[in-house]
PDB file of C-alpha atoms and ligand atoms in Angstrom:
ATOM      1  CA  UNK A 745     121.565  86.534 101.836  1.00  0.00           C
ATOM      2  CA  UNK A 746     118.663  85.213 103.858  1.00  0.00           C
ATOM      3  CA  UNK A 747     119.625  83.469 107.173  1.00  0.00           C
ATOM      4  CA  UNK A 748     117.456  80.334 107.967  1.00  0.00           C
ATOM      5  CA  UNK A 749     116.916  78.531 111.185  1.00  0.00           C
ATOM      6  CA  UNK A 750     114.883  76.091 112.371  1.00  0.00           C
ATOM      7  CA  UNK A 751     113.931  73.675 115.818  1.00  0.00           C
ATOM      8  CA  UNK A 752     113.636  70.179 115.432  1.00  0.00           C
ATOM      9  CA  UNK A 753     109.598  70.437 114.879  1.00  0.00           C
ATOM     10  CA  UNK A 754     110.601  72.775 111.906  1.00  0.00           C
ATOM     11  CA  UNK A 755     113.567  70.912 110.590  1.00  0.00           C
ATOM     12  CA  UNK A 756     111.515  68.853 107.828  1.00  0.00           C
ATOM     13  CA  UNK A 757     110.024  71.902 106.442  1.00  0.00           C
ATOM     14  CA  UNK A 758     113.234  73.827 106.750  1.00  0.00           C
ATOM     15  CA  UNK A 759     114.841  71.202 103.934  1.00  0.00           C
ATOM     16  CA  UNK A 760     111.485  72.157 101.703  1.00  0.00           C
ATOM     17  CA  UNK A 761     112.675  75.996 102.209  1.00  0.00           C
ATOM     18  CA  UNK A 762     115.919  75.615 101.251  1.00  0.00           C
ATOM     19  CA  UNK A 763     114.936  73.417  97.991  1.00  0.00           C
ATOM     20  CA  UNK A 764     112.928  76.800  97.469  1.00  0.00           C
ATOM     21  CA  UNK A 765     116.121  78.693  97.830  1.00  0.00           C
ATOM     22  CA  UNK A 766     118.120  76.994  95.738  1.00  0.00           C
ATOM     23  CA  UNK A 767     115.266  76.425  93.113  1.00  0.00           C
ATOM     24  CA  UNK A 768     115.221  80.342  92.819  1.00  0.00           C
ATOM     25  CA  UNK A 769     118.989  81.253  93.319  1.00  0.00           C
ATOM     26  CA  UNK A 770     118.761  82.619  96.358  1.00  0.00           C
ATOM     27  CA  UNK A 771     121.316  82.709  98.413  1.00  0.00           C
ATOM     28  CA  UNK A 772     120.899  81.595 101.676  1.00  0.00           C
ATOM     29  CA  UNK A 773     123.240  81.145 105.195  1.00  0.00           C
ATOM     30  CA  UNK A 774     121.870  78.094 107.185  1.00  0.00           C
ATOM     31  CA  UNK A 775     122.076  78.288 110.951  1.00  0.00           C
ATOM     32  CA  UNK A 776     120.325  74.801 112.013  1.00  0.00           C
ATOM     33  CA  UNK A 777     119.392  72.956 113.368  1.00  0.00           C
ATOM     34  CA  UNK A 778     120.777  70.283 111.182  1.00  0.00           C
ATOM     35  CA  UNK A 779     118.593  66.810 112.318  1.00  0.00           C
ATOM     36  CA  UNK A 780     115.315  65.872 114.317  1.00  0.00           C
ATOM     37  CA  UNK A 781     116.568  65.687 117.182  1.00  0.00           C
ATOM     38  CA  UNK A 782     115.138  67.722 120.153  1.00  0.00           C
ATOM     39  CA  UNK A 783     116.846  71.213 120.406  1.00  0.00           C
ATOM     40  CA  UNK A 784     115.707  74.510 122.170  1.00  0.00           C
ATOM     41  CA  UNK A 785     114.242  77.071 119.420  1.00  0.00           C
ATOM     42  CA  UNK A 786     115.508  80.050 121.233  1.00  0.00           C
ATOM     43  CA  UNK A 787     119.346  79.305 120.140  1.00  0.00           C
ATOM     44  CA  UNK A 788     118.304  79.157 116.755  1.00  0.00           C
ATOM     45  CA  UNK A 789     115.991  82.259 117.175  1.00  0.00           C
ATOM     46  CA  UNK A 790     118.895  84.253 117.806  1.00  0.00           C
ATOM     47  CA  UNK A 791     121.770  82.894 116.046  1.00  0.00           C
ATOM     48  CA  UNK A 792     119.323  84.303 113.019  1.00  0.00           C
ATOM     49  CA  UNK A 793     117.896  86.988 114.659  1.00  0.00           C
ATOM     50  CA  UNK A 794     121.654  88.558 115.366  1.00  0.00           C
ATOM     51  CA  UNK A 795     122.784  87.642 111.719  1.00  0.00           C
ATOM     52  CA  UNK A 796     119.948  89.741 110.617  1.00  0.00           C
ATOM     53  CA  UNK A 797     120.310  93.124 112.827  1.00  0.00           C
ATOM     54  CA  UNK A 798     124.331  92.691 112.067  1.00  0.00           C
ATOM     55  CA  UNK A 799     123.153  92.771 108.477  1.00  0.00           C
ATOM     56  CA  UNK A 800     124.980  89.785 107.381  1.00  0.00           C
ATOM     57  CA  UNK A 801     122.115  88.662 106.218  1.00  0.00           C
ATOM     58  CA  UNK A 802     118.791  90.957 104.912  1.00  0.00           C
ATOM     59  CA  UNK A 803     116.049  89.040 105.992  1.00  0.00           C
ATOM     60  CA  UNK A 804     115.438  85.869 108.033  1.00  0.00           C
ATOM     61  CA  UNK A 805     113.152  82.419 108.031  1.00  0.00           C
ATOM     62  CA  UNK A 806     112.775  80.620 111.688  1.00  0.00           C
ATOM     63  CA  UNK A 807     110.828  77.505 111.605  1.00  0.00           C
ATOM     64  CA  UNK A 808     109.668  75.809 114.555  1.00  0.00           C
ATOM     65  CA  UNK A 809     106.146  73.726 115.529  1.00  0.00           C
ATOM     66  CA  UNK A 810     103.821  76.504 116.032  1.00  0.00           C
ATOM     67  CA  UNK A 811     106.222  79.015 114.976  1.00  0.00           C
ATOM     68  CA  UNK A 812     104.916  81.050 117.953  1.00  0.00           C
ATOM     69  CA  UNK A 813     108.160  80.280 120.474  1.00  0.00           C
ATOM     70  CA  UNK A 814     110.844  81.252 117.507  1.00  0.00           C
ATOM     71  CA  UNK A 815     108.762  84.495 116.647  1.00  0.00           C
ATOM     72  CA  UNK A 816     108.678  85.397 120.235  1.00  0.00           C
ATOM     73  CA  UNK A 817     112.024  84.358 120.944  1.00  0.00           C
ATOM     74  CA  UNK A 818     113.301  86.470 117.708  1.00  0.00           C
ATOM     75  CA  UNK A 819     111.183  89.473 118.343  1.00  0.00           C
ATOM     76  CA  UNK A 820     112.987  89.712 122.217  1.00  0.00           C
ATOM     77  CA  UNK A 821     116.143  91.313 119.691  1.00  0.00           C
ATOM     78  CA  UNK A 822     116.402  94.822 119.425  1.00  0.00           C
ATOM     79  CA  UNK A 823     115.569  95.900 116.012  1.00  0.00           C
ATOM     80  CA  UNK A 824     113.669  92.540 114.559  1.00  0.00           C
ATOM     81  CA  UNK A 825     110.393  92.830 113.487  1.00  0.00           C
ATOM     82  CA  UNK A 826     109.622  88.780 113.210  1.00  0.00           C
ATOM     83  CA  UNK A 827     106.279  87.704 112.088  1.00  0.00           C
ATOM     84  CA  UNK A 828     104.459  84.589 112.105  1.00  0.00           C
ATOM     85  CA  UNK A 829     102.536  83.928 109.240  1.00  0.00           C
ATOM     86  CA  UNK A 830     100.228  81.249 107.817  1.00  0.00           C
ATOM     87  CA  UNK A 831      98.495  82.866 105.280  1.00  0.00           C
ATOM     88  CA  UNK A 832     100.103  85.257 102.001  1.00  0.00           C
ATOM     89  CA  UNK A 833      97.826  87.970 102.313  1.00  0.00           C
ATOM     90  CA  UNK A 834      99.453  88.074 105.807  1.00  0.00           C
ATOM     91  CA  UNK A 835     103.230  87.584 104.534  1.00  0.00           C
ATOM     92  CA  UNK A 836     102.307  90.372 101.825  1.00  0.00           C
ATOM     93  CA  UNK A 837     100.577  92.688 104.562  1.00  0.00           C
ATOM     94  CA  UNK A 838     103.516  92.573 106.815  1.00  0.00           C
ATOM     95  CA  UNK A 839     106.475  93.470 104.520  1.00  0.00           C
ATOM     96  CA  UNK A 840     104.441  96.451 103.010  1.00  0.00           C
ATOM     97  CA  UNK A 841     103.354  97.830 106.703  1.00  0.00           C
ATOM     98  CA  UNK A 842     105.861  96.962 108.930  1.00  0.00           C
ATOM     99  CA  UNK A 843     109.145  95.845 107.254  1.00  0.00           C
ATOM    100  CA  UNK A 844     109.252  92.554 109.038  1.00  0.00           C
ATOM    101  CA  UNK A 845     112.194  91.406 108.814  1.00  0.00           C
ATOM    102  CA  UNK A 846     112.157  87.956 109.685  1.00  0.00           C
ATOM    103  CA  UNK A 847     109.845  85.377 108.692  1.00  0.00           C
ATOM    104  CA  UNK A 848     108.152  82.739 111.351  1.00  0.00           C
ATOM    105  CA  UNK A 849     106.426  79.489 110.218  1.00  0.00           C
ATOM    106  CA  UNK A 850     104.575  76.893 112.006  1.00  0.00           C
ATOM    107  CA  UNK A 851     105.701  73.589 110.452  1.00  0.00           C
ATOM    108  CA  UNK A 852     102.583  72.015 112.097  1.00  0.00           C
ATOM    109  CA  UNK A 853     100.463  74.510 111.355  1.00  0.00           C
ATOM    110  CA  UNK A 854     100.942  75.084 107.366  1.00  0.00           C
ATOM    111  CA  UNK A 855     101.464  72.812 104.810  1.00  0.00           C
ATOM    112  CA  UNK A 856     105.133  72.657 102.656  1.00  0.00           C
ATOM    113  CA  UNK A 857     102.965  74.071  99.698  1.00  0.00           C
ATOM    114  CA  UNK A 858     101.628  77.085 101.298  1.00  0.00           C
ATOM    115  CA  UNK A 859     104.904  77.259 103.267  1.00  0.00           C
ATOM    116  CA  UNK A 860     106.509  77.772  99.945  1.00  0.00           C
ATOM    117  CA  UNK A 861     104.052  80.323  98.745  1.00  0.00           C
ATOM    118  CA  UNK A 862     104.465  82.377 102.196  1.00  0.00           C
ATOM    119  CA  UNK A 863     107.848  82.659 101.760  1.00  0.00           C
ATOM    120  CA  UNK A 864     107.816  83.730  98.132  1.00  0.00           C
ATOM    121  CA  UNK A 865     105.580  86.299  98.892  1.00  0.00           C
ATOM    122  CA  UNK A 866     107.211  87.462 101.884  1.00  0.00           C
ATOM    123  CA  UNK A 867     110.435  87.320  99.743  1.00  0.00           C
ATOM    124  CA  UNK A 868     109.059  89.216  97.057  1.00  0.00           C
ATOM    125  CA  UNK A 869     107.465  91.960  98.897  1.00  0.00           C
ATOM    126  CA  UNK A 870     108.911  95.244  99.628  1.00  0.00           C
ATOM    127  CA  UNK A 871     108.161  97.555 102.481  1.00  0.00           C
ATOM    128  CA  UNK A 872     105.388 100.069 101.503  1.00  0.00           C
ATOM    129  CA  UNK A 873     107.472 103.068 102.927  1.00  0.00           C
ATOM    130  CA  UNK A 874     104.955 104.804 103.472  1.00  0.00           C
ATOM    131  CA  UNK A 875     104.888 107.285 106.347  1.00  0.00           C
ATOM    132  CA  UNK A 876     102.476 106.191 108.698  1.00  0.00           C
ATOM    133  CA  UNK A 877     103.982 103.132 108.459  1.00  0.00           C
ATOM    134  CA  UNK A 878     107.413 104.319 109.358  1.00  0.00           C
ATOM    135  CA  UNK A 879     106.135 106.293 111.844  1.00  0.00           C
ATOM    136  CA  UNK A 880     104.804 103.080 113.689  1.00  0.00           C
ATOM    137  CA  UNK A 881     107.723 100.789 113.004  1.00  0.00           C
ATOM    138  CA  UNK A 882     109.688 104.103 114.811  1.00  0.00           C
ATOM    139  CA  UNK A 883     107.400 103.853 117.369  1.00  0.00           C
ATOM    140  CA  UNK A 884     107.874  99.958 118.261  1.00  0.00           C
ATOM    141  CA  UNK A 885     111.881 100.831 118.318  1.00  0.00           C
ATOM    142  CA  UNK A 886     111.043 103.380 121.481  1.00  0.00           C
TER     143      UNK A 886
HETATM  144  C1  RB5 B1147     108.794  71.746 120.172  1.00  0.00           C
HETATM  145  O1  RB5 B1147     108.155  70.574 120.543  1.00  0.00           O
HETATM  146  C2  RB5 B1147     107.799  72.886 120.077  1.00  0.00           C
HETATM  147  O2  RB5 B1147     107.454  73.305 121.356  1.00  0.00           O
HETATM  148  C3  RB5 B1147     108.386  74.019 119.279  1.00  0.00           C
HETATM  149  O3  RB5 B1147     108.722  73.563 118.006  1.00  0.00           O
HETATM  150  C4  RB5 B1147     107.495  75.217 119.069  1.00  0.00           C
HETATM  151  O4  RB5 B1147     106.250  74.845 118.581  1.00  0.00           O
HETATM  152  C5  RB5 B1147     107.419  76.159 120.183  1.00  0.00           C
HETATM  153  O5  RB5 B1147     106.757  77.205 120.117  1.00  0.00           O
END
């Protein structure tokens, strides 16, 4: 189950997501916002952010402007590891080094076409497991 939430600035793309979603089967838990109307992207942050370290859900999508204030807002939860991506060599990199488990877009910043790509790759990535990087993601827990 992938938990998805956006801000109004990301609620456009967040309907292109979910056609993804459906598209491919996956199953997905939708936490808003539901319209364009002006909402504050730290609710949304952690209504997904929570449903993820509860483990109702395995990973997460938050979709705001920049995607910068969701990721930061996310990443304030113990145990998420959001990351904002705009490129797939990025979305790729950060699933096989540090597990991210949540994944930030800027709606204004990428395209719904390389949106889409992002978050196939970042869906379709697994975490290395590799030592050093376990180590590190240890390390960021404290
Ligand atoms: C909302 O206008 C905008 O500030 C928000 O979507 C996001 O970009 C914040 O980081």
């Amino acid at each position: 189950m992938i938990a998805v939430g956006c801000d109004h600035g990301g609620y456009d793309l967040k309907q292109e997501i979910l056609r993804y979603l459906e598209e491919q089967n996956i199953e997905y838990a939708d936490y808003g916002c539901y319209s364009r109307e002006s909402v504050d992207y730290p609710v949304y942050a952690r209504k997904v952010a929570e449903a993820v370290k509860d483990g109702a859900c395995e990973k997460g999508i938050l979709i705001c402007g920049t995607g910068i204030g969701i990721s930061i807002a996310a990443n304030r939860i113990a145990g998420i590891r959001a990351a904002l991506c705009a490129d797939c060599f990025s979305a790729q990199a950060t699933r096989e080094h540090n597990d991210a488990n949540i994944l930030a877009l800027g709606a204004r910043v990428v395209g719904p076409g390389l949106a889409v790509k992002i978050t196939d790759t970042f869906l379709h990535t697994d975490f290395s497991g590799d030592e050093r990087h376990r180590r590190r993601i240890e390390l960021i827990e404290g």
